[in-house]
């Protein structure tokens, strides 16, 4: 238009000029209004001021050059189209001013309706509506209320209060009982409130109303609530918001008018049908504000069949066009339907899968697209056990679902009490106003954590997620009284010891114990439900999409498992091998005694005896695992933790010795243990004598493990099975360490394996930064690398995981130093760079070097995409994460560069 002809930047787009792909520039609402306009749907005319105009305004503090003129030009063309001028006394054009960013965001400025009304045009509006005074004054009072609240920050309650007063003077609760005179009186009251709070009269100049409202939308981008929300949802802070100016249509003109909202399918379950609410004789937000009872959308058929049929037709059209579930807002003005908004609707995890499956059936999307539409976080949600809810259980409060899962237990208010009761075998729920680092032990002991304050990045939420513990945060209906050991909610008093149930997915809190049931998706993965025969849309959809993901993915998925039972379950969940079998648990329980003997051995002979006793035990463990994973690779990590972890704690030993001495008992062994523990004490055990260092310092230890692995493999093969062991050396930082271990291991393997046909690979973890940086050298001695991303993150950042998550991560998240804990999702810039270097240099030195990852990141959706992009061969994760990794590996493979994977 004019703007472009004169070569100045274009800041304003008519609805006819935009389309749904322009969300960055026009915001979601504007882009979709344009799309509907171009589809020929009945959208009131209007225009969109771009996010660029907003950004320019926010950086310079004033509207950019040319914006005012462009608004003027577009307003004029809108006025021509409508045959009315903004706020003209006799026959006014009214508009709404609506914010709309790329992502919908609570906390942004709400919409101002009826802009253009003033003391004179209110009379004209009434005439326009055939002398409907009530309607005109109702519209005017709404303008003052919305404008006052959202543009001039007048406290909303004051308006509410004045409205309530008039209603109670009339003896009614229903706003429809107020007549024109009442509403005129209300306008006067509202104007006084406005003047009192702003120190000026309500602006009568329509264009000034418009400009102030636009500016307020811009400013609301930086409102506290919006900033907080963006940080939580990791929405970039510099997107800005667009502003939509839309000709008003009126749902409050009488019983033949109204307003409503609808979904094209059930956003809860994905089921097809008609889901919506309608409210006759109402405007805008009335329908969701709960001021009057809405009716189900189906009833519109009786009220206005023509509009109803037209609406269903449009909804079908929108679904076909967007190829997805849409939600819509509409208004009917005296029997004429108007579309006011649409967008691809939010949905639950279950609905996401079901709808994707349905759309494939309907031929609207293909399986690649279906796979793109769901994600691992949703799948993980569907795998949590859930509460079996029937009518008996009504939530008493709803907070933020901060860490998913379902937990029931006795309420406790202090960390100490949580630890006490848990030690007695009780399930407990730790309830606090908010948690702090002192609550850590209580959080570990508890089944779940419930707080009345704080959001998704609060201490409680961050720590609970890190521990995989159910957490509901910010349940602000709870009055928590820690000294009195009780909380109150909605008239109930809950004392210490009473049972509550919390749902970390929905944020709901229940009194009493709600029974828990396994999710049907897990039953399916367990092989208990047959997707071919079961009449369950969710299971069928999950099956279909998983099958496609498996076909699409390049990354293999293995599991971390130390026992035959874990290995078996992971295999049912689709694991294609074991990426990390920790051997340390094989030194626990009644085997501790042998470890003690090993540590206390005074000579070669005693040490060899202890190792010889351990050998058959380890061999039996490996045989069990190799059998379960028959034919699939099993990576066994040689012992990693410092040996003193297998001894009793220092204090306990010291007490034992003292007590025994007092009694005059023989304490030789305790004293020896105590001396050993003192001798082995390390200031910083994570960086001390562990991993490969142990193997190099304690003669025979690794040799025994290697022998057990090789002998187990041979035993399995002799029984007709197939064993594919891979021996993994932990904590290597220099190739010389690995070479030393390797030389001995190769000798033993050759001796044990003989001509059995068993092949044993030898490789290393890459978890010390130096290993990553000298990967080219290390690859000379390794047939595979497995990235230990937990340690690599600890050592890469210099974070002691056990300490930092509870101590200060919440603060780092609050400050935005990182958007998510680097232990949850791989830090691609730093730790990821180490991985990239090691992968490239390792493969350069040894083509065909097998690369995998066995940290917890292996089951994290974003991290899986990163590992795919670096070209790893597999990820390995806990059994329950295996399906998530399979799905995300499939998504990574089909996600073309640059497309949005969220
Ligand atoms: P939100 O983003 O909070 O949904 P909207 O901008 O969609 O805010 O507006 C809030 C309400 O006002 C919606 O119900 C919408 O239908 C109504 N509304 C907005 N613009 C108009 C208009 N031009 N005519 C009639 N109603 C409108
Ligand atoms: Mg809306
Ligand atoms: Mg490690």
CSV table of N, CA and C and ligand atoms in Angstrom, one decimal, residues 29 44-45 94-100 104-105 108-114 146 244-251 259-261 283-288 329-331 338-341 343, ligand 1:
chain,number,residue,atom,x,y,z
A,29,UNK,N,-2.5,-14.8,16.5
A,29,UNK,CA,-3.9,-14.4,16.3
A,29,UNK,C,-4.1,-13.7,14.9
A,44,UNK,N,-14.7,-10.3,10.8
A,44,UNK,CA,-14.9,-8.9,10.7
A,44,UNK,C,-13.6,-8.2,10.2
A,45,UNK,N,-13.6,-7.2,9.3
A,45,UNK,CA,-12.4,-6.7,8.7
A,45,UNK,C,-11.5,-6.0,9.8
A,94,UNK,N,-16.9,0.9,15.8
A,94,UNK,CA,-16.1,0.6,17.0
A,94,UNK,C,-15.1,-0.5,16.6
A,95,UNK,N,-14.0,-0.6,17.4
A,95,UNK,CA,-13.0,-1.6,17.1
A,95,UNK,C,-12.6,-2.3,18.4
A,96,UNK,N,-12.1,-3.5,18.2
A,96,UNK,CA,-11.4,-4.1,19.4
A,96,UNK,C,-9.9,-4.0,19.1
A,97,UNK,N,-9.1,-3.9,20.2
A,97,UNK,CA,-7.7,-3.8,20.1
A,97,UNK,C,-7.2,-5.1,20.9
A,98,UNK,N,-6.5,-6.0,20.2
A,98,UNK,CA,-6.2,-7.3,20.7
A,98,UNK,C,-4.7,-7.6,20.6
A,99,UNK,N,-4.1,-8.0,21.7
A,99,UNK,CA,-2.7,-8.4,21.6
A,99,UNK,C,-2.7,-9.8,20.9
A,100,UNK,N,-1.5,-10.2,20.5
A,100,UNK,CA,-1.3,-11.5,19.9
A,100,UNK,C,0.1,-11.8,19.5
A,104,UNK,N,0.8,-18.0,22.3
A,104,UNK,CA,-0.2,-17.4,23.2
A,104,UNK,C,0.4,-17.4,24.6
A,105,UNK,N,0.2,-16.2,25.3
A,105,UNK,CA,0.9,-16.0,26.5
A,105,UNK,C,-0.1,-15.4,27.6
A,108,UNK,N,-0.2,-11.4,29.1
A,108,UNK,CA,-0.1,-10.3,28.1
A,108,UNK,C,-1.4,-9.4,28.3
A,109,UNK,N,-1.4,-8.2,27.8
A,109,UNK,CA,-2.5,-7.4,28.0
A,109,UNK,C,-3.8,-8.0,27.4
A,110,UNK,N,-4.9,-7.9,28.1
A,110,UNK,CA,-6.1,-8.5,27.5
A,110,UNK,C,-6.7,-7.5,26.5
A,111,UNK,N,-7.7,-8.0,25.9
A,111,UNK,CA,-8.3,-7.2,24.8
A,111,UNK,C,-9.1,-6.1,25.3
A,112,UNK,N,-9.1,-5.0,24.5
A,112,UNK,CA,-10.1,-3.9,24.8
A,112,UNK,C,-11.1,-3.9,23.7
A,113,UNK,N,-12.4,-4.1,24.1
A,113,UNK,CA,-13.5,-4.1,23.1
A,113,UNK,C,-14.1,-2.7,23.1
A,114,UNK,N,-14.9,-2.4,22.0
A,114,UNK,CA,-15.7,-1.2,21.9
A,114,UNK,C,-15.0,0.1,21.9
A,146,UNK,N,-12.7,-2.2,30.7
A,146,UNK,CA,-11.5,-2.8,30.1
A,146,UNK,C,-10.4,-1.9,29.8
A,244,UNK,N,-3.8,-6.4,17.0
A,244,UNK,CA,-4.9,-6.6,16.0
A,244,UNK,C,-6.0,-5.5,16.3
A,245,UNK,N,-6.4,-4.8,15.3
A,245,UNK,CA,-7.5,-3.9,15.4
A,245,UNK,C,-8.6,-4.4,14.5
A,246,UNK,N,-9.7,-4.7,15.1
A,246,UNK,CA,-10.8,-5.5,14.5
A,246,UNK,C,-12.1,-4.8,14.6
A,247,UNK,N,-12.8,-4.6,13.5
A,247,UNK,CA,-14.2,-4.0,13.6
A,247,UNK,C,-15.0,-4.8,14.5
A,248,UNK,N,-15.7,-4.1,15.4
A,248,UNK,CA,-16.5,-4.8,16.4
A,248,UNK,C,-17.8,-5.5,15.8
A,249,UNK,N,-18.1,-6.7,16.2
A,249,UNK,CA,-19.4,-7.2,16.0
A,249,UNK,C,-20.0,-7.5,17.4
A,250,UNK,N,-21.3,-7.6,17.5
A,250,UNK,CA,-21.9,-7.6,18.8
A,250,UNK,C,-22.7,-8.8,19.1
A,251,UNK,N,-22.3,-9.5,20.2
A,251,UNK,CA,-23.1,-10.6,20.6
A,251,UNK,C,-24.0,-10.2,21.7
A,259,UNK,N,-22.2,-15.3,22.0
A,259,UNK,CA,-20.8,-15.5,21.8
A,259,UNK,C,-20.4,-16.9,22.3
A,260,UNK,N,-19.4,-17.5,21.6
A,260,UNK,CA,-19.0,-18.9,22.1
A,260,UNK,C,-17.6,-19.2,21.7
A,261,UNK,N,-17.2,-20.4,22.3
A,261,UNK,CA,-15.9,-21.0,22.0
A,261,UNK,C,-16.1,-22.4,21.7
A,283,UNK,N,-21.0,-10.6,25.4
A,283,UNK,CA,-19.9,-10.1,24.7
A,283,UNK,C,-18.6,-10.7,25.2
A,284,UNK,N,-17.7,-11.0,24.2
A,284,UNK,CA,-16.3,-11.3,24.5
A,284,UNK,C,-16.1,-12.4,25.6
A,285,UNK,N,-15.4,-12.0,26.6
A,285,UNK,CA,-15.0,-12.9,27.6
A,285,UNK,C,-16.1,-13.5,28.5
A,286,UNK,N,-17.3,-12.9,28.4
A,286,UNK,CA,-18.4,-13.4,29.3
A,286,UNK,C,-18.4,-14.9,29.3
A,287,UNK,N,-18.2,-15.5,28.1
A,287,UNK,CA,-18.4,-16.9,27.9
A,287,UNK,C,-17.4,-17.7,28.8
A,288,UNK,N,-16.2,-17.2,29.0
A,288,UNK,CA,-15.3,-18.0,29.8
A,288,UNK,C,-15.2,-17.4,31.2
A,329,UNK,N,-13.1,-19.0,18.4
A,329,UNK,CA,-14.0,-18.1,19.1
A,329,UNK,C,-14.9,-17.5,18.0
A,330,UNK,N,-16.1,-17.4,18.4
A,330,UNK,CA,-17.1,-16.8,17.4
A,330,UNK,C,-18.1,-15.9,18.1
A,331,UNK,N,-18.8,-15.1,17.3
A,331,UNK,CA,-19.9,-14.3,17.9
A,331,UNK,C,-21.0,-14.3,16.8
A,338,UNK,N,-20.0,-14.7,13.0
A,338,UNK,CA,-18.7,-14.1,12.8
A,338,UNK,C,-17.6,-14.9,13.4
A,339,UNK,N,-16.5,-15.1,12.7
A,339,UNK,CA,-15.3,-15.8,13.3
A,339,UNK,C,-14.4,-14.8,13.9
A,340,UNK,N,-14.0,-15.0,15.1
A,340,UNK,CA,-13.1,-14.0,15.8
A,340,UNK,C,-11.7,-14.5,16.1
A,341,UNK,N,-11.5,-15.8,16.0
A,341,UNK,CA,-10.2,-16.4,16.3
A,341,UNK,C,-10.2,-17.8,15.9
A,343,UNK,N,-7.0,-21.1,16.2
A,343,UNK,CA,-5.6,-21.6,16.2
A,343,UNK,C,-5.6,-23.1,16.4
B,1,LIG,P1,-7.7,-13.6,24.1
B,1,LIG,O1,-6.4,-13.7,23.5
B,1,LIG,O2,-7.7,-13.4,25.6
B,1,LIG,O3,-8.6,-14.7,23.7
B,1,LIG,P2,-9.1,-11.9,22.3
B,1,LIG,O4,-8.4,-10.9,21.6
B,1,LIG,O5,-9.4,-13.2,21.5
B,1,LIG,O6,-8.4,-12.3,23.7
B,1,LIG,O7,-10.5,-11.3,22.8
B,1,LIG,C1,-11.2,-11.6,23.9
B,1,LIG,C2,-12.7,-11.8,23.6
B,1,LIG,O8,-13.2,-10.6,22.9
B,1,LIG,C3,-12.9,-13.0,22.7
B,1,LIG,O9,-13.9,-13.7,23.2
B,1,LIG,C4,-13.3,-12.4,21.4
B,1,LIG,O10,-14.2,-13.2,20.8
B,1,LIG,C5,-13.9,-11.0,21.7
B,1,LIG,N1,-13.6,-10.1,20.7
B,1,LIG,C6,-12.4,-9.7,20.2
B,1,LIG,N2,-12.5,-8.8,19.2
B,1,LIG,C7,-13.8,-8.7,18.9
B,1,LIG,C8,-14.6,-8.0,18.0
B,1,LIG,N3,-14.0,-7.3,17.0
B,1,LIG,N4,-15.9,-8.1,18.0
B,1,LIG,C9,-16.5,-8.9,19.0
B,1,LIG,N5,-15.9,-9.6,19.9
B,1,LIG,C10,-14.5,-9.5,19.9
